CSV table of N, CA and C in Angstrom, one decimal:
chain,number,residue,atom,x,y,z
A,517,MET,N,-31.8,-13.0,-10.3
A,517,MET,CA,-30.4,-13.5,-10.4
A,517,MET,C,-29.5,-12.4,-10.7
A,518,ASN,N,-29.9,-11.5,-11.6
A,518,ASN,CA,-29.0,-10.3,-11.9
A,518,ASN,C,-28.7,-9.5,-10.7
A,519,LYS,N,-29.7,-9.3,-9.9
A,519,LYS,CA,-29.6,-8.4,-8.7
A,519,LYS,C,-28.6,-9.1,-7.7
A,520,ILE,N,-28.6,-10.4,-7.6
A,520,ILE,CA,-27.7,-11.1,-6.7
A,520,ILE,C,-26.3,-11.0,-7.3
A,521,LEU,N,-26.1,-11.2,-8.6
A,521,LEU,CA,-24.8,-11.1,-9.2
A,521,LEU,C,-24.3,-9.7,-9.1
A,522,LEU,N,-25.1,-8.7,-9.3
A,522,LEU,CA,-24.6,-7.3,-9.2
A,522,LEU,C,-24.3,-6.9,-7.8
A,523,SER,N,-25.1,-7.4,-6.8
A,523,SER,CA,-24.8,-7.1,-5.4
A,523,SER,C,-23.5,-7.8,-5.0
A,524,THR,N,-23.3,-9.0,-5.5
A,524,THR,CA,-22.0,-9.7,-5.2
A,524,THR,C,-20.8,-9.0,-5.8
A,525,LEU,N,-21.0,-8.5,-7.0
A,525,LEU,CA,-19.9,-7.8,-7.7
A,525,LEU,C,-19.6,-6.5,-6.9
A,526,LEU,N,-20.6,-5.8,-6.5
A,526,LEU,CA,-20.4,-4.6,-5.8
A,526,LEU,C,-19.7,-4.8,-4.4
A,527,ALA,N,-20.2,-5.8,-3.7
A,527,ALA,CA,-19.6,-6.2,-2.4
A,527,ALA,C,-18.1,-6.5,-2.6
A,528,THR,N,-17.8,-7.3,-3.6
A,528,THR,CA,-16.4,-7.7,-3.9
A,528,THR,C,-15.6,-6.5,-4.2
A,529,THR,N,-16.1,-5.6,-5.1
A,529,THR,CA,-15.4,-4.4,-5.4
A,529,THR,C,-15.1,-3.5,-4.2
A,530,VAL,N,-16.1,-3.4,-3.4
A,530,VAL,CA,-16.0,-2.5,-2.2
A,530,VAL,C,-15.0,-3.1,-1.3
A,531,MET,N,-15.1,-4.4,-1.1
A,531,MET,CA,-14.2,-5.1,-0.1
A,531,MET,C,-12.8,-5.0,-0.6
A,532,PHE,N,-12.5,-5.2,-1.9
A,532,PHE,CA,-11.2,-5.1,-2.5
A,532,PHE,C,-10.7,-3.7,-2.3
A,533,SER,N,-11.5,-2.7,-2.5
A,533,SER,CA,-11.1,-1.3,-2.3
A,533,SER,C,-10.7,-1.1,-0.9
A,534,THR,N,-11.5,-1.7,0.0
A,534,THR,CA,-11.2,-1.6,1.5
A,534,THR,C,-9.8,-2.2,1.8
A,535,VAL,N,-9.5,-3.3,1.2
A,535,VAL,CA,-8.3,-4.0,1.5
A,535,VAL,C,-7.1,-3.1,1.0
A,536,VAL,N,-7.2,-2.6,-0.2
A,536,VAL,CA,-6.2,-1.8,-0.8
A,536,VAL,C,-6.0,-0.5,0.0
A,537,ASN,N,-7.1,0.1,0.4
A,537,ASN,CA,-7.0,1.3,1.2
A,537,ASN,C,-6.4,1.1,2.6
A,538,ALA,N,-6.8,0.0,3.2
A,538,ALA,CA,-6.3,-0.3,4.5
A,538,ALA,C,-4.9,-0.7,4.5
A,539,ALA,N,-4.4,-1.2,3.4
A,539,ALA,CA,-3.0,-1.6,3.3
A,539,ALA,C,-2.0,-0.4,3.2
A,540,GLU,N,-2.6,0.8,2.9
A,540,GLU,CA,-1.7,1.9,2.8
A,540,GLU,C,-1.2,2.4,4.1
A,541,PRO,N,0.1,2.9,4.1
A,541,PRO,CA,0.6,3.5,5.3
A,541,PRO,C,-0.2,4.8,5.6
A,542,GLU,N,-0.1,5.2,6.8
A,542,GLU,CA,-0.9,6.4,7.2
A,542,GLU,C,-0.4,7.6,6.3
A,543,MET,N,-1.4,8.4,5.9
A,543,MET,CA,-1.1,9.5,4.9
A,543,MET,C,-1.5,10.8,5.5
A,544,ALA,N,-1.0,11.9,4.9
A,544,ALA,CA,-1.3,13.2,5.3
A,544,ALA,C,-2.8,13.5,5.2
A,545,PRO,N,-3.3,14.3,6.1
A,545,PRO,CA,-4.7,14.6,6.1
A,545,PRO,C,-5.3,15.1,4.7
A,546,GLU,N,-4.5,15.9,4.0
A,546,GLU,CA,-4.9,16.3,2.7
A,546,GLU,C,-5.1,15.2,1.7
A,547,ARG,N,-4.1,14.3,1.7
A,547,ARG,CA,-4.2,13.1,0.8
A,547,ARG,C,-5.4,12.2,1.3
A,548,ALA,N,-5.6,12.1,2.5
A,548,ALA,CA,-6.7,11.2,3.0
A,548,ALA,C,-8.0,11.8,2.5
A,549,LYS,N,-8.2,13.1,2.5
A,549,LYS,CA,-9.4,13.7,2.0
A,549,LYS,C,-9.6,13.4,0.5
A,550,ILE,N,-8.5,13.5,-0.2
A,550,ILE,CA,-8.5,13.3,-1.7
A,550,ILE,C,-8.9,11.8,-1.9
A,551,GLU,N,-8.3,10.9,-1.2
A,551,GLU,CA,-8.6,9.5,-1.3
A,551,GLU,C,-10.1,9.2,-1.0
A,552,GLN,N,-10.6,9.9,0.1
A,552,GLN,CA,-12.0,9.7,0.5
A,552,GLN,C,-12.9,10.2,-0.6
A,553,ARG,N,-12.6,11.3,-1.2
A,553,ARG,CA,-13.5,11.9,-2.3
A,553,ARG,C,-13.4,10.9,-3.5
A,554,ALA,N,-12.2,10.4,-3.8
A,554,ALA,CA,-12.1,9.5,-4.9
A,554,ALA,C,-12.9,8.3,-4.7
A,555,HIS,N,-12.8,7.7,-3.5
A,555,HIS,CA,-13.6,6.5,-3.2
A,555,HIS,C,-15.1,6.8,-3.3
A,556,GLU,N,-15.5,7.9,-2.8
A,556,GLU,CA,-17.0,8.3,-2.9
A,556,GLU,C,-17.4,8.4,-4.3
A,557,ASN,N,-16.6,9.0,-5.1
A,557,ASN,CA,-16.9,9.2,-6.5
A,557,ASN,C,-17.0,7.8,-7.2
A,558,ARG,N,-16.0,6.9,-6.9
A,558,ARG,CA,-16.1,5.5,-7.5
A,558,ARG,C,-17.4,4.8,-7.1
A,559,ALA,N,-17.7,4.9,-5.8
A,559,ALA,CA,-18.9,4.3,-5.3
A,559,ALA,C,-20.1,4.8,-5.9
A,560,LYS,N,-20.2,6.1,-6.1
A,560,LYS,CA,-21.3,6.8,-6.7
A,560,LYS,C,-21.5,6.3,-8.2
A,561,LYS,N,-20.3,6.3,-8.9
A,561,LYS,CA,-20.4,5.9,-10.3
A,561,LYS,C,-20.8,4.5,-10.4
A,562,MET,N,-20.3,3.6,-9.6
A,562,MET,CA,-20.6,2.2,-9.6
A,562,MET,C,-22.1,2.0,-9.3
A,563,ALA,N,-22.6,2.8,-8.3
A,563,ALA,CA,-24.0,2.7,-7.9
A,563,ALA,C,-24.9,3.1,-9.1
A,564,GLU,N,-24.5,4.1,-9.8
A,564,GLU,CA,-25.3,4.6,-11.0
A,564,GLU,C,-25.2,3.6,-12.1
A,565,GLU,N,-24.0,3.0,-12.4
A,565,GLU,CA,-23.9,2.1,-13.5
A,565,GLU,C,-24.6,0.8,-13.2
A,566,LEU,N,-24.7,0.4,-11.9
A,566,LEU,CA,-25.3,-0.9,-11.6
A,566,LEU,C,-26.8,-0.6,-11.3
A,567,GLY,N,-27.2,0.6,-11.2
A,567,GLY,CA,-28.6,0.9,-10.9
A,567,GLY,C,-29.0,0.5,-9.5
A,568,LEU,N,-28.1,0.8,-8.5
A,568,LEU,CA,-28.4,0.4,-7.2
A,568,LEU,C,-29.5,1.3,-6.6
A,569,THR,N,-30.3,0.7,-5.7
A,569,THR,CA,-31.3,1.4,-5.0
A,569,THR,C,-30.6,2.1,-3.9
A,570,GLN,N,-31.3,3.1,-3.2
A,570,GLN,CA,-30.8,3.8,-2.1
A,570,GLN,C,-30.4,2.8,-1.0
A,571,GLU,N,-31.3,1.8,-0.8
A,571,GLU,CA,-31.1,0.8,0.2
A,571,GLU,C,-29.8,-0.1,-0.1
A,572,GLN,N,-29.6,-0.4,-1.3
A,572,GLN,CA,-28.4,-1.2,-1.7
A,572,GLN,C,-27.2,-0.3,-1.5
A,573,GLN,N,-27.3,1.0,-1.8
A,573,GLN,CA,-26.1,1.9,-1.6
A,573,GLN,C,-25.8,1.9,-0.1
A,574,GLU,N,-26.8,2.0,0.8
A,574,GLU,CA,-26.6,2.1,2.2
A,574,GLU,C,-26.0,0.8,2.7
A,575,GLN,N,-26.5,-0.4,2.2
A,575,GLN,CA,-25.9,-1.7,2.5
A,575,GLN,C,-24.4,-1.8,2.1
A,576,ALA,N,-24.1,-1.3,0.9
A,576,ALA,CA,-22.7,-1.3,0.4
A,576,ALA,C,-21.8,-0.5,1.3
A,577,THR,N,-22.3,0.7,1.7
A,577,THR,CA,-21.5,1.5,2.6
A,577,THR,C,-21.3,0.8,4.0
A,578,ALA,N,-22.3,0.2,4.5
A,578,ALA,CA,-22.2,-0.6,5.8
A,578,ALA,C,-21.2,-1.7,5.6
A,579,ILE,N,-21.3,-2.4,4.5
A,579,ILE,CA,-20.3,-3.5,4.2
A,579,ILE,C,-18.9,-3.0,4.2
A,580,ARG,N,-18.7,-1.9,3.5
A,580,ARG,CA,-17.3,-1.3,3.4
A,580,ARG,C,-16.8,-0.9,4.7
A,581,LYS,N,-17.6,-0.2,5.5
A,581,LYS,CA,-17.2,0.2,6.8
A,581,LYS,C,-16.9,-1.0,7.8
A,582,GLN,N,-17.7,-2.0,7.7
A,582,GLN,CA,-17.4,-3.2,8.5
A,582,GLN,C,-16.2,-3.9,8.1
A,583,GLY,N,-16.0,-3.9,6.8
A,583,GLY,CA,-14.8,-4.5,6.2
A,583,GLY,C,-13.5,-3.8,6.7
A,584,GLN,N,-13.6,-2.4,6.7
A,584,GLN,CA,-12.5,-1.6,7.2
A,584,GLN,C,-12.2,-2.0,8.7
A,585,GLU,N,-13.2,-2.1,9.5
A,585,GLU,CA,-13.0,-2.3,10.9
A,585,GLU,C,-12.4,-3.7,11.1
A,586,ASP,N,-12.9,-4.7,10.3
A,586,ASP,CA,-12.4,-6.1,10.4
A,586,ASP,C,-10.9,-6.2,10.0
A,587,ILE,N,-10.5,-5.4,9.0
A,587,ILE,CA,-9.2,-5.5,8.5
A,587,ILE,C,-8.2,-4.7,9.3
A,588,LYS,N,-8.7,-3.6,10.0
A,588,LYS,CA,-7.8,-2.7,10.7
A,588,LYS,C,-6.8,-3.4,11.6
A,589,PRO,N,-7.1,-4.3,12.5
A,589,PRO,CA,-6.1,-5.0,13.3
A,589,PRO,C,-5.1,-5.8,12.5
A,590,LEU,N,-5.6,-6.4,11.4
A,590,LEU,CA,-4.6,-7.2,10.6
A,590,LEU,C,-3.6,-6.2,9.9
A,591,MET,N,-4.1,-5.0,9.6
A,591,MET,CA,-3.1,-4.1,8.9
A,591,MET,C,-2.1,-3.6,10.0
A,592,GLU,N,-2.5,-3.5,11.2
A,592,GLU,CA,-1.6,-3.1,12.2
A,592,GLU,C,-0.5,-4.2,12.4
A,593,GLU,N,-1.0,-5.4,12.4
A,593,GLU,CA,0.0,-6.5,12.5
A,593,GLU,C,1.0,-6.5,11.3
A,594,MET,N,0.4,-6.2,10.1
A,594,MET,CA,1.3,-6.2,8.9
A,594,MET,C,2.3,-5.0,9.0
A,595,LYS,N,1.9,-3.9,9.5
A,595,LYS,CA,2.8,-2.8,9.7
A,595,LYS,C,3.9,-3.1,10.7
A,596,ALA,N,3.6,-3.8,11.8
A,596,ALA,CA,4.6,-4.2,12.7
A,596,ALA,C,5.5,-5.3,12.1
A,597,LEU,N,5.0,-6.1,11.3
A,597,LEU,CA,5.8,-7.1,10.6
A,597,LEU,C,6.7,-6.5,9.6
A,598,ARG,N,6.3,-5.5,8.8
A,598,ARG,CA,7.1,-4.8,7.9
A,598,ARG,C,8.3,-4.1,8.6
A,599,GLN,N,8.0,-3.6,9.8
A,599,GLN,CA,9.1,-2.9,10.6
A,599,GLN,C,10.1,-4.0,11.0
A,600,LYS,N,9.7,-5.1,11.4
A,600,LYS,CA,10.6,-6.2,11.8
A,600,LYS,C,11.4,-6.6,10.6
A,601,ILE,N,10.8,-6.8,9.5
A,601,ILE,CA,11.5,-7.2,8.2
A,601,ILE,C,12.6,-6.1,7.9
A,602,ASP,N,12.2,-4.9,8.0
A,602,ASP,CA,13.2,-3.8,7.7
A,602,ASP,C,14.4,-3.9,8.6
A,603,GLU,N,14.1,-4.1,9.9
A,603,GLU,CA,15.2,-4.2,10.9
A,603,GLU,C,16.1,-5.4,10.6
A,604,LYS,N,15.5,-6.5,10.2
A,604,LYS,CA,16.3,-7.7,9.9
A,604,LYS,C,17.1,-7.5,8.6
A,605,ARG,N,16.5,-6.8,7.6
A,605,ARG,CA,17.3,-6.5,6.4
A,605,ARG,C,18.5,-5.6,6.7
A,606,LYS,N,18.3,-4.6,7.5
A,606,LYS,CA,19.3,-3.7,7.9
A,606,LYS,C,20.4,-4.4,8.7
A,607,ALA,N,20.0,-5.2,9.6
A,607,ALA,CA,21.0,-6.0,10.4
A,607,ALA,C,21.8,-6.9,9.5
A,608,ASN,N,21.1,-7.6,8.6
A,608,ASN,CA,21.8,-8.5,7.7
A,608,ASN,C,22.8,-7.7,6.8
A,609,MET,N,22.4,-6.6,6.3
A,609,MET,CA,23.4,-5.8,5.5
A,609,MET,C,24.6,-5.3,6.3
A,610,GLU,N,24.3,-4.9,7.6
A,610,GLU,CA,25.4,-4.5,8.5
A,610,GLU,C,26.4,-5.7,8.7
A,611,GLU,N,25.8,-6.9,8.9
A,611,GLU,CA,26.7,-8.1,9.1
A,611,GLU,C,27.5,-8.4,7.9
A,612,PHE,N,26.9,-8.3,6.7
A,612,PHE,CA,27.6,-8.5,5.4
A,612,PHE,C,28.7,-7.5,5.3
A,613,GLU,N,28.5,-6.2,5.6
A,613,GLU,CA,29.5,-5.2,5.4
A,613,GLU,C,30.6,-5.4,6.3
A,614,LYS,N,30.4,-6.0,7.5
A,614,LYS,CA,31.5,-6.3,8.4
A,614,LYS,C,32.6,-7.2,7.9
A,615,ILE,N,32.2,-8.1,7.0
A,615,ILE,CA,33.2,-9.0,6.4
A,615,ILE,C,34.0,-8.4,5.3
A,616,LEU,N,33.6,-7.3,4.8
A,616,LEU,CA,34.3,-6.6,3.7
A,616,LEU,C,35.5,-5.8,4.1
A,617,THR,N,36.5,-5.8,3.3
A,617,THR,CA,37.6,-4.9,3.5
A,617,THR,C,37.2,-3.5,3.2
A,618,ASP,N,38.0,-2.5,3.5
A,618,ASP,CA,37.7,-1.1,3.2
A,618,ASP,C,37.5,-0.9,1.7
A,619,GLU,N,38.4,-1.6,0.9
A,619,GLU,CA,38.3,-1.5,-0.5
A,619,GLU,C,37.0,-2.1,-1.1
A,620,GLN,N,36.7,-3.2,-0.5
A,620,GLN,CA,35.4,-3.9,-0.9
A,620,GLN,C,34.2,-3.1,-0.5
A,621,LYS,N,34.3,-2.4,0.7
A,621,LYS,CA,33.1,-1.6,1.1
A,621,LYS,C,32.9,-0.4,0.1
A,622,ASN,N,34.0,0.2,-0.3
A,622,ASN,CA,34.0,1.3,-1.2
A,622,ASN,C,33.4,0.8,-2.5
A,623,LYS,N,33.9,-0.3,-3.0
A,623,LYS,CA,33.4,-0.8,-4.3
A,623,LYS,C,31.9,-1.2,-4.2
A,624,PHE,N,31.5,-1.8,-3.0
A,624,PHE,CA,30.1,-2.2,-2.8
A,624,PHE,C,29.2,-0.9,-2.8
A,625,GLN,N,29.7,0.1,-2.2
A,625,GLN,CA,28.9,1.4,-2.1
A,625,GLN,C,28.8,1.9,-3.6
A,626,GLU,N,29.8,1.9,-4.4
A,626,GLU,CA,29.7,2.3,-5.7
A,626,GLU,C,28.7,1.5,-6.5
A,627,MET,N,28.7,0.2,-6.3
A,627,MET,CA,27.8,-0.7,-7.0
A,627,MET,C,26.4,-0.3,-6.6
A,628,LYS,N,26.1,-0.1,-5.3
A,628,LYS,CA,24.8,0.3,-4.9
A,628,LYS,C,24.3,1.6,-5.6
A,629,GLU,N,25.2,2.6,-5.6
A,629,GLU,CA,24.9,3.9,-6.2
A,629,GLU,C,24.6,3.7,-7.7
A,630,LYS,N,25.4,2.9,-8.3
A,630,LYS,CA,25.3,2.7,-9.8
A,630,LYS,C,23.9,2.0,-10.0
A,631,GLU,N,23.6,1.1,-9.2
A,631,GLU,CA,22.3,0.4,-9.3
A,631,GLU,C,21.1,1.4,-9.2
A,632,ARG,N,21.2,2.2,-8.2
A,632,ARG,CA,20.2,3.2,-7.9
A,632,ARG,C,20.1,4.2,-9.1
A,633,ALA,N,21.2,4.6,-9.7
A,633,ALA,CA,21.2,5.5,-10.8
A,633,ALA,C,20.6,4.9,-12.1
A,634,ASN,N,20.8,3.6,-12.2
A,634,ASN,CA,20.3,2.9,-13.4
A,634,ASN,C,18.8,2.5,-13.3
A,635,ARG,N,18.3,2.5,-12.0
A,635,ARG,CA,16.9,2.1,-11.8
A,635,ARG,C,16.0,3.2,-12.3
A,636,PRO,N,15.0,2.8,-13.0
A,636,PRO,CA,14.1,3.9,-13.5
A,636,PRO,C,13.3,4.5,-12.3
A,637,GLU,N,13.1,5.8,-12.4
A,637,GLU,CA,12.3,6.5,-11.4
A,637,GLU,C,10.9,6.1,-11.5
A,638,LEU,N,10.3,5.6,-10.4
A,638,LEU,CA,8.9,5.2,-10.4
A,638,LEU,C,8.2,6.1,-9.5
A,639,PRO,N,6.9,6.5,-9.9
A,639,PRO,CA,6.1,7.3,-8.9
A,639,PRO,C,5.8,6.4,-7.7
A,640,MET,N,5.6,7.0,-6.6
A,640,MET,CA,5.2,6.3,-5.4
A,640,MET,C,3.9,5.6,-5.6
A,641,ARG,N,3.9,4.3,-5.5
A,641,ARG,CA,2.7,3.5,-5.7
A,641,ARG,C,1.8,3.5,-4.5
A,642,ARG,N,0.5,3.3,-4.7
A,642,ARG,CA,-0.4,3.1,-3.6
A,642,ARG,C,0.0,2.0,-2.7
A,643,GLY,N,0.1,2.2,-1.4
A,643,GLY,CA,0.4,1.1,-0.5
A,643,GLY,C,1.9,0.7,-0.5
A,644,MET,N,2.7,1.5,-1.2
A,644,MET,CA,4.2,1.2,-1.2
A,644,MET,C,4.7,1.5,0.2
A,645,HIS,N,5.5,0.6,0.7
A,645,HIS,CA,6.1,0.8,2.0
A,645,HIS,C,7.3,1.8,1.8
A,646,LYS,N,7.4,2.8,2.7
A,646,LYS,CA,8.4,3.9,2.6
A,646,LYS,C,9.8,3.4,2.3
A,647,ALA,N,10.2,2.3,3.0
A,647,ALA,CA,11.5,1.7,2.8
A,647,ALA,C,11.7,1.2,1.3
A,648,ASP,N,10.6,0.9,0.7
A,648,ASP,CA,10.7,0.3,-0.7
A,648,ASP,C,10.6,1.4,-1.8
A,649,ALA,N,10.4,2.6,-1.3
A,649,ALA,CA,10.3,3.7,-2.3
A,649,ALA,C,11.6,3.9,-3.0
A,650,PRO,N,11.5,4.3,-4.3
A,650,PRO,CA,12.8,4.6,-5.1
A,650,PRO,C,13.6,5.7,-4.4
A,651,LYS,N,14.9,5.5,-4.5
A,651,LYS,CA,15.8,6.5,-3.9
A,651,LYS,C,16.0,7.5,-5.0
A,652,THR,N,16.1,8.8,-4.5
A,652,THR,CA,16.4,9.9,-5.4
A,652,THR,C,17.7,10.5,-5.0
A,653,LYS,N,18.3,11.1,-6.0
A,653,LYS,CA,19.6,11.7,-5.8
A,653,LYS,C,19.4,13.1,-5.1
C-alpha cells in the first residue's frame, strides 16, 4: 500500500513539475541548463527520501518525459492564445485612447506612470508572460 501511495505521490509531483516547466516561455540556454540541473536535483532528492528503487526512478523519468511530450502541443496553443490576448488588449487600449482628448491622454499617461511607480517591484516569476512582467524605469 505504501509503495503505491509513494509511487502515486512521485508521479503527481513529477507531472506537476512537468506542467509548470512546460508553461514557461522559452528561455536562454544557460537558464535552461540551470533549470534542468535543479529538476534533476529535486528528482534525486525525492528518490532518496522516498527510497525509490532504480527501476522506479527510471519509470518516473519515463513518466516525466511522456508528460512533457503530451503537454507540449497544448503549451504551443497556450502561447498562441496569449499572443492573441495581448493583441486584443493592445487594440482595446488604442480604441479607448482614441476617444480621449489630448488633455485626457496626457492625464491618462500620467496616471499609468504613477501606477507603475507605486507598484512594488517583483522579481520575474516562473512562467510569467513577458507582457505581464513588471515595468522598470
